PDB file of C-alpha atoms in Angstrom:
ATOM      1  CA  UNK H   1      24.201  22.612  -6.242  1.00 53.00           C
ATOM      2  CA  UNK H   2      20.825  21.812  -4.795  1.00 56.00           C
ATOM      3  CA  UNK H   3      19.422  24.252  -2.248  1.00 53.00           C
ATOM      4  CA  UNK H   4      18.860  22.834   1.227  1.00 54.00           C
ATOM      5  CA  UNK H   5      15.309  21.924   1.935  1.00 55.00           C
ATOM      6  CA  UNK H   6      13.564  24.500   4.184  1.00 52.00           C
ATOM      7  CA  UNK H   7      10.957  22.935   6.407  1.00 55.00           C
ATOM      8  CA  UNK H   8       7.563  24.546   6.025  1.00 62.00           C
ATOM      9  CA  UNK H   9       5.247  25.115   9.002  1.00 65.00           C
ATOM     10  CA  UNK H  10       1.758  26.421   9.031  1.00 69.00           C
ATOM     11  CA  UNK H  11       0.732  29.746  10.564  1.00 65.00           C
ATOM     12  CA  UNK H  12      -1.205  27.827  13.212  1.00 65.00           C
ATOM     13  CA  UNK H  13       1.869  25.856  14.225  1.00 69.00           C
ATOM     14  CA  UNK H  14       3.941  29.060  14.444  1.00 64.00           C
ATOM     15  CA  UNK H  15       1.379  30.650  16.773  1.00 63.00           C
ATOM     16  CA  UNK H  16       1.285  27.577  18.982  1.00 70.00           C
ATOM     17  CA  UNK H  17       5.083  27.489  19.204  1.00 66.00           C
ATOM     18  CA  UNK H  18       5.222  31.208  20.094  1.00 66.00           C
ATOM     19  CA  UNK H  19       2.604  30.851  22.812  1.00 65.00           C
ATOM     20  CA  UNK H  20       4.437  27.900  24.329  1.00 65.00           C
ATOM     21  CA  UNK H  21       7.713  29.846  24.394  1.00 63.00           C
ATOM     22  CA  UNK H  22       6.068  32.844  26.081  1.00 59.00           C
ATOM     23  CA  UNK H  23       4.463  30.628  28.687  1.00 57.00           C
ATOM     24  CA  UNK H  24       7.788  28.968  29.469  1.00 57.00           C
ATOM     25  CA  UNK H  25       9.534  32.344  29.923  1.00 49.00           C
ATOM     26  CA  UNK H  26       6.704  33.650  32.117  1.00 51.00           C
ATOM     27  CA  UNK H  27       6.719  30.609  34.371  1.00 52.00           C
ATOM     28  CA  UNK H  28      10.466  30.896  34.923  1.00 50.00           C
ATOM     29  CA  UNK H  29      10.267  34.533  36.129  1.00 48.00           C
ATOM     30  CA  UNK H  30      10.351  35.176  39.880  1.00 52.00           C
ATOM     31  CA  UNK H  31       6.921  35.162  41.460  1.00 49.00           C
ATOM     32  CA  UNK H  32       7.433  38.575  43.000  1.00 49.00           C
ATOM     33  CA  UNK H  33       7.914  40.159  39.574  1.00 50.00           C
ATOM     34  CA  UNK H  34       4.308  39.386  38.699  1.00 50.00           C
ATOM     35  CA  UNK H  35       2.968  40.855  41.945  1.00 51.00           C
ATOM     36  CA  UNK H  36       1.430  44.343  41.702  1.00 55.00           C
ATOM     37  CA  UNK H  37       3.576  47.232  42.797  1.00 55.00           C
ATOM     38  CA  UNK H  38       2.993  48.375  46.340  1.00 53.00           C
ATOM     39  CA  UNK H  39       1.041  51.614  46.700  1.00 57.00           C
ATOM     40  CA  UNK H  40       3.047  54.742  47.453  1.00 59.00           C
ATOM     41  CA  UNK H  41       3.317  55.067  51.201  1.00 66.00           C
ATOM     42  CA  UNK H  42       1.135  57.781  52.653  1.00 74.00           C
ATOM     43  CA  UNK H  43       2.931  60.706  54.224  1.00 79.00           C
ATOM     44  CA  UNK H  44       2.617  61.745  57.861  1.00 93.00           C
ATOM     45  CA  UNK H  45      -0.704  63.285  58.808  1.00 95.00           C
ATOM     46  CA  UNK H  46      -1.489  66.223  61.045  1.00 96.00           C
ATOM     47  CA  UNK H  47      -4.585  67.663  62.661  1.00 97.00           C
ATOM     48  CA  UNK H  48      -5.315  71.324  62.103  1.00 97.00           C
ATOM     49  CA  UNK H  49      -8.038  73.888  62.417  1.00 98.00           C
ATOM     50  CA  UNK H  50      -8.895  76.382  59.691  1.00 98.00           C
ATOM     51  CA  UNK H  51     -11.455  79.154  59.832  1.00 98.00           C
ATOM     52  CA  UNK H  52     -12.617  79.475  56.234  1.00 98.00           C
ATOM     53  CA  UNK H  53     -15.146  82.158  55.341  1.00 98.00           C
ATOM     54  CA  UNK H  54     -16.028  82.504  59.022  1.00 96.00           C
ATOM     55  CA  UNK H  55     -16.623  78.781  59.595  1.00 97.00           C
ATOM     56  CA  UNK H  56     -14.238  76.655  61.673  1.00 98.00           C
ATOM     57  CA  UNK H  57     -13.120  73.375  60.107  1.00 98.00           C
ATOM     58  CA  UNK H  58     -11.178  70.616  61.870  1.00 98.00           C
ATOM     59  CA  UNK H  59      -9.112  68.609  59.403  1.00 97.00           C
ATOM     60  CA  UNK H  60      -6.630  65.769  59.418  1.00 97.00           C
ATOM     61  CA  UNK H  61      -4.445  65.970  56.345  1.00 97.00           C
ATOM     62  CA  UNK H  62      -1.299  64.602  54.793  1.00 97.00           C
ATOM     63  CA  UNK H  63       1.290  67.216  55.755  1.00 96.00           C
ATOM     64  CA  UNK H  64       2.132  67.651  52.047  1.00 97.00           C
ATOM     65  CA  UNK H  65      -1.384  68.898  51.233  1.00 97.00           C
ATOM     66  CA  UNK H  66      -1.402  72.419  49.844  1.00 98.00           C
ATOM     67  CA  UNK H  67      -3.897  74.962  51.083  1.00 98.00           C
ATOM     68  CA  UNK H  68      -5.394  74.944  47.582  1.00 98.00           C
ATOM     69  CA  UNK H  69      -6.039  71.199  47.673  1.00 98.00           C
ATOM     70  CA  UNK H  70      -7.373  71.414  51.228  1.00 98.00           C
ATOM     71  CA  UNK H  71      -9.926  74.005  50.082  1.00 98.00           C
ATOM     72  CA  UNK H  72     -10.921  72.236  46.879  1.00 98.00           C
ATOM     73  CA  UNK H  73     -10.648  68.540  47.694  1.00 97.00           C
ATOM     74  CA  UNK H  74     -11.392  68.439  51.428  1.00 97.00           C
ATOM     75  CA  UNK H  75     -13.679  71.414  52.024  1.00 98.00           C
ATOM     76  CA  UNK H  76     -15.231  71.278  48.529  1.00 97.00           C
ATOM     77  CA  UNK H  77     -14.830  75.002  47.934  1.00 97.00           C
ATOM     78  CA  UNK H  78     -14.204  74.822  44.219  1.00 96.00           C
ATOM     79  CA  UNK H  79     -14.381  78.551  43.556  1.00 96.00           C
ATOM     80  CA  UNK H  80     -10.627  78.808  44.109  1.00 97.00           C
ATOM     81  CA  UNK H  81      -9.125  77.543  40.864  1.00 97.00           C
ATOM     82  CA  UNK H  82      -6.089  75.384  40.192  1.00 96.00           C
ATOM     83  CA  UNK H  83      -4.417  76.976  37.183  1.00 95.00           C
ATOM     84  CA  UNK H  84      -0.675  76.526  36.781  1.00 95.00           C
ATOM     85  CA  UNK H  85      -0.126  74.985  40.260  1.00 95.00           C
ATOM     86  CA  UNK H  86       3.235  76.814  40.274  1.00 95.00           C
ATOM     87  CA  UNK H  87       2.239  80.235  41.650  1.00 95.00           C
ATOM     88  CA  UNK H  88       2.501  81.926  38.268  1.00 95.00           C
ATOM     89  CA  UNK H  89      -1.098  82.600  37.217  1.00 97.00           C
ATOM     90  CA  UNK H  90      -2.869  83.779  40.387  1.00 97.00           C
ATOM     91  CA  UNK H  91      -6.041  81.740  39.774  1.00 97.00           C
ATOM     92  CA  UNK H  92      -5.699  80.227  43.268  1.00 98.00           C
ATOM     93  CA  UNK H  93      -5.425  83.568  45.122  1.00 98.00           C
ATOM     94  CA  UNK H  94      -7.134  83.640  48.518  1.00 98.00           C
ATOM     95  CA  UNK H  95      -6.880  85.992  51.479  1.00 98.00           C
ATOM     96  CA  UNK H  96      -5.130  84.384  54.445  1.00 98.00           C
ATOM     97  CA  UNK H  97      -4.986  86.331  57.701  1.00 97.00           C
ATOM     98  CA  UNK H  98      -5.571  89.549  55.793  1.00 95.00           C
ATOM     99  CA  UNK H  99      -2.954  88.981  53.065  1.00 96.00           C
ATOM    100  CA  UNK H 100      -3.474  87.667  49.556  1.00 97.00           C
ATOM    101  CA  UNK H 101      -1.473  84.545  48.792  1.00 98.00           C
ATOM    102  CA  UNK H 102      -1.170  81.890  46.114  1.00 98.00           C
ATOM    103  CA  UNK H 103      -2.771  78.943  47.879  1.00 98.00           C
ATOM    104  CA  UNK H 104      -0.976  76.452  45.628  1.00 98.00           C
ATOM    105  CA  UNK H 105       2.397  77.498  47.084  1.00 98.00           C
ATOM    106  CA  UNK H 106       1.645  77.050  50.763  1.00 98.00           C
ATOM    107  CA  UNK H 107       0.883  73.987  52.874  1.00 98.00           C
ATOM    108  CA  UNK H 108      -2.382  73.758  54.746  1.00 98.00           C
ATOM    109  CA  UNK H 109      -0.586  72.866  58.004  1.00 98.00           C
ATOM    110  CA  UNK H 110       1.218  76.221  57.858  1.00 97.00           C
ATOM    111  CA  UNK H 111      -2.142  77.941  58.409  1.00 98.00           C
ATOM    112  CA  UNK H 112      -3.269  75.990  61.451  1.00 98.00           C
ATOM    113  CA  UNK H 113      -5.458  78.341  63.483  1.00 97.00           C
ATOM    114  CA  UNK H 114      -5.550  80.859  60.666  1.00 98.00           C
ATOM    115  CA  UNK H 115      -8.381  82.576  58.837  1.00 98.00           C
ATOM    116  CA  UNK H 116      -8.892  82.177  55.107  1.00 98.00           C
ATOM    117  CA  UNK H 117     -11.324  83.980  52.838  1.00 98.00           C
ATOM    118  CA  UNK H 118     -12.153  82.516  49.438  1.00 98.00           C
ATOM    119  CA  UNK H 119     -14.394  83.844  46.690  1.00 97.00           C
ATOM    120  CA  UNK H 120     -17.332  82.012  48.315  1.00 97.00           C
ATOM    121  CA  UNK H 121     -16.832  84.108  51.451  1.00 97.00           C
ATOM    122  CA  UNK H 122     -16.928  87.464  49.666  1.00 97.00           C
ATOM    123  CA  UNK H 123     -20.427  87.297  48.294  1.00 93.00           C
ATOM    124  CA  UNK H 124     -23.180  85.266  46.687  1.00 91.00           C
ATOM    125  CA  UNK H 125     -25.095  85.702  43.416  1.00 90.00           C
ATOM    126  CA  UNK H 126     -27.946  87.152  45.479  1.00 92.00           C
ATOM    127  CA  UNK H 127     -25.710  89.396  47.609  1.00 94.00           C
ATOM    128  CA  UNK H 128     -22.553  90.180  45.662  1.00 96.00           C
ATOM    129  CA  UNK H 129     -19.458  91.896  47.027  1.00 96.00           C
ATOM    130  CA  UNK H 130     -19.071  95.387  45.452  1.00 96.00           C
ATOM    131  CA  UNK H 131     -16.120  94.139  43.420  1.00 97.00           C
ATOM    132  CA  UNK H 132     -18.060  91.154  42.142  1.00 96.00           C
ATOM    133  CA  UNK H 133     -20.846  93.485  41.016  1.00 96.00           C
ATOM    134  CA  UNK H 134     -18.336  95.859  39.407  1.00 96.00           C
ATOM    135  CA  UNK H 135     -16.723  92.989  37.483  1.00 96.00           C
ATOM    136  CA  UNK H 136     -20.153  92.162  36.083  1.00 95.00           C
ATOM    137  CA  UNK H 137     -20.916  95.761  35.149  1.00 95.00           C
ATOM    138  CA  UNK H 138     -17.563  96.304  33.455  1.00 95.00           C
ATOM    139  CA  UNK H 139     -17.319  92.868  31.859  1.00 93.00           C
ATOM    140  CA  UNK H 140     -14.170  92.187  33.856  1.00 92.00           C
ATOM    141  CA  UNK H 141     -14.252  88.513  32.985  1.00 88.00           C
ATOM    142  CA  UNK H 142     -14.789  86.392  29.901  1.00 88.00           C
ATOM    143  CA  UNK H 143     -14.259  82.675  30.467  1.00 93.00           C
ATOM    144  CA  UNK H 144     -14.409  83.351  34.217  1.00 92.00           C
ATOM    145  CA  UNK H 145     -11.687  80.866  35.216  1.00 95.00           C
ATOM    146  CA  UNK H 146      -9.314  83.485  36.642  1.00 96.00           C
ATOM    147  CA  UNK H 147     -12.090  85.674  38.051  1.00 96.00           C
ATOM    148  CA  UNK H 148     -12.187  84.303  41.638  1.00 97.00           C
ATOM    149  CA  UNK H 149      -8.470  84.908  42.011  1.00 97.00           C
ATOM    150  CA  UNK H 150      -8.741  88.320  40.347  1.00 97.00           C
ATOM    151  CA  UNK H 151     -11.483  89.441  42.731  1.00 97.00           C
ATOM    152  CA  UNK H 152      -9.765  88.093  45.870  1.00 98.00           C
ATOM    153  CA  UNK H 153      -6.581  89.841  44.786  1.00 98.00           C
ATOM    154  CA  UNK H 154      -8.445  93.084  44.036  1.00 97.00           C
ATOM    155  CA  UNK H 155     -10.053  93.083  47.506  1.00 97.00           C
ATOM    156  CA  UNK H 156      -6.596  92.771  49.052  1.00 97.00           C
ATOM    157  CA  UNK H 157      -5.155  95.432  46.719  1.00 96.00           C
ATOM    158  CA  UNK H 158      -7.655  98.032  47.876  1.00 96.00           C
ATOM    159  CA  UNK H 159      -6.844  97.136  51.475  1.00 95.00           C
ATOM    160  CA  UNK H 160      -3.104  97.513  50.760  1.00 94.00           C
ATOM    161  CA  UNK H 161      -3.653 100.961  49.277  1.00 92.00           C
ATOM    162  CA  UNK H 162      -5.850 101.945  52.214  1.00 92.00           C
ATOM    163  CA  UNK H 163      -3.087 100.885  54.646  1.00 93.00           C
ATOM    164  CA  UNK H 164      -0.459 102.776  52.636  1.00 92.00           C
ATOM    165  CA  UNK H 165       1.511  99.715  51.509  1.00 92.00           C
ATOM    166  CA  UNK H 166       3.789 100.787  48.594  1.00 90.00           C
ATOM    167  CA  UNK H 167       4.279  98.842  45.380  1.00 92.00           C
ATOM    168  CA  UNK H 168       7.179  98.533  42.948  1.00 90.00           C
ATOM    169  CA  UNK H 169       5.928 101.554  41.002  1.00 90.00           C
ATOM    170  CA  UNK H 170       5.359 103.816  44.021  1.00 89.00           C
ATOM    171  CA  UNK H 171       7.558 106.862  43.496  1.00 86.00           C
ATOM    172  CA  UNK H 172       7.833 107.639  47.205  1.00 87.00           C
ATOM    173  CA  UNK H 173       7.872 104.675  49.580  1.00 88.00           C
ATOM    174  CA  UNK H 174       7.044 106.920  52.544  1.00 87.00           C
ATOM    175  CA  UNK H 175       4.031 108.622  50.935  1.00 88.00           C
ATOM    176  CA  UNK H 176       0.528 107.205  50.694  1.00 87.00           C
ATOM    177  CA  UNK H 177       0.251 105.398  47.327  1.00 88.00           C
ATOM    178  CA  UNK H 178      -1.937 107.048  44.713  1.00 85.00           C
ATOM    179  CA  UNK H 179      -4.822 105.125  43.245  1.00 87.00           C
ATOM    180  CA  UNK H 180      -3.792 105.116  39.593  1.00 90.00           C
ATOM    181  CA  UNK H 181      -4.088 102.721  36.669  1.00 91.00           C
ATOM    182  CA  UNK H 182      -0.336 102.181  36.857  1.00 93.00           C
ATOM    183  CA  UNK H 183      -0.535 101.242  40.535  1.00 93.00           C
ATOM    184  CA  UNK H 184      -3.460  98.885  39.963  1.00 94.00           C
ATOM    185  CA  UNK H 185      -1.794  97.171  36.998  1.00 95.00           C
ATOM    186  CA  UNK H 186       1.387  96.628  38.999  1.00 95.00           C
ATOM    187  CA  UNK H 187      -0.424  95.295  42.054  1.00 95.00           C
ATOM    188  CA  UNK H 188      -2.629  93.002  39.948  1.00 96.00           C
ATOM    189  CA  UNK H 189       0.216  91.798  37.711  1.00 95.00           C
ATOM    190  CA  UNK H 190       0.380  88.437  39.495  1.00 95.00           C
ATOM    191  CA  UNK H 191      -3.094  87.573  38.265  1.00 97.00           C
ATOM    192  CA  UNK H 192      -3.114  86.480  34.646  1.00 96.00           C
ATOM    193  CA  UNK H 193      -6.229  86.782  32.465  1.00 95.00           C
ATOM    194  CA  UNK H 194      -5.652  84.744  29.320  1.00 93.00           C
ATOM    195  CA  UNK H 195      -8.818  86.242  27.796  1.00 93.00           C
ATOM    196  CA  UNK H 196      -7.246  89.726  28.056  1.00 93.00           C
ATOM    197  CA  UNK H 197      -9.889  91.573  30.084  1.00 94.00           C
ATOM    198  CA  UNK H 198      -7.240  93.660  31.871  1.00 94.00           C
ATOM    199  CA  UNK H 199      -8.585  97.123  31.022  1.00 94.00           C
ATOM    200  CA  UNK H 200     -12.072  96.156  32.185  1.00 96.00           C
ATOM    201  CA  UNK H 201     -10.650  94.722  35.409  1.00 96.00           C
ATOM    202  CA  UNK H 202      -8.857  98.001  36.137  1.00 96.00           C
ATOM    203  CA  UNK H 203     -12.099  99.903  35.430  1.00 96.00           C
ATOM    204  CA  UNK H 204     -14.017  97.693  37.870  1.00 96.00           C
ATOM    205  CA  UNK H 205     -11.453  98.127  40.647  1.00 96.00           C
ATOM    206  CA  UNK H 206     -11.226 101.879  40.030  1.00 95.00           C
ATOM    207  CA  UNK H 207     -14.996 102.264  40.326  1.00 95.00           C
ATOM    208  CA  UNK H 208     -15.141 100.453  43.668  1.00 95.00           C
ATOM    209  CA  UNK H 209     -12.083 102.324  44.964  1.00 91.00           C
ATOM    210  CA  UNK H 210     -13.675 105.644  44.026  1.00 84.00           C
ATOM    211  CA  UNK H 211     -16.890 104.789  45.849  1.00 64.00           C
ATOM    212  CA  UNK H 212     -14.864 104.176  49.034  1.00 62.00           C
ATOM    213  CA  UNK H 213     -12.995 107.499  49.053  1.00 50.00           C
TER     214      UNK H 213
END
């Protein structure tokens, strides 16, 4: 039995037919489908005042803006680092109203009227804070990414010990905490150094603490 004849078409004709089909389908689609998606609606905004490193700043921000993003993106203080953005690494540590916090976990509007100290407010290359100088002497940093958070946290740690604030390893919660390597490691445990300079960091903090006693 003879096989049915299969019509042959050229590659050019096949491409033309495919293009025509695609054009027909496209023209039949609703016009709104081809329109670009609308931009995500901006959230409500709020005016606030922040005193950062002794300087007053008036801001108007989306209420969802974290303190970290307010510092980095709006005040251009890039010393405070965005690491995990989940409060797990400590790279974004700043001192807010005398307490160290993870600035990625708090909203800027929650600190309206507050005072914030970042690494830029502690010292400069020409006039370093004692802890900054000690980190240099003891090689308390390697890549340097976590260093601003480490130093801000260390400043607050020494203040906590001075005020008698106990930690999870303090044997007696009513006694003044002892300045020991165990205490320092516990208090600094929220600041991760992926380069592993922990022993040098403890040495730097211990040196500065000893000079203050």
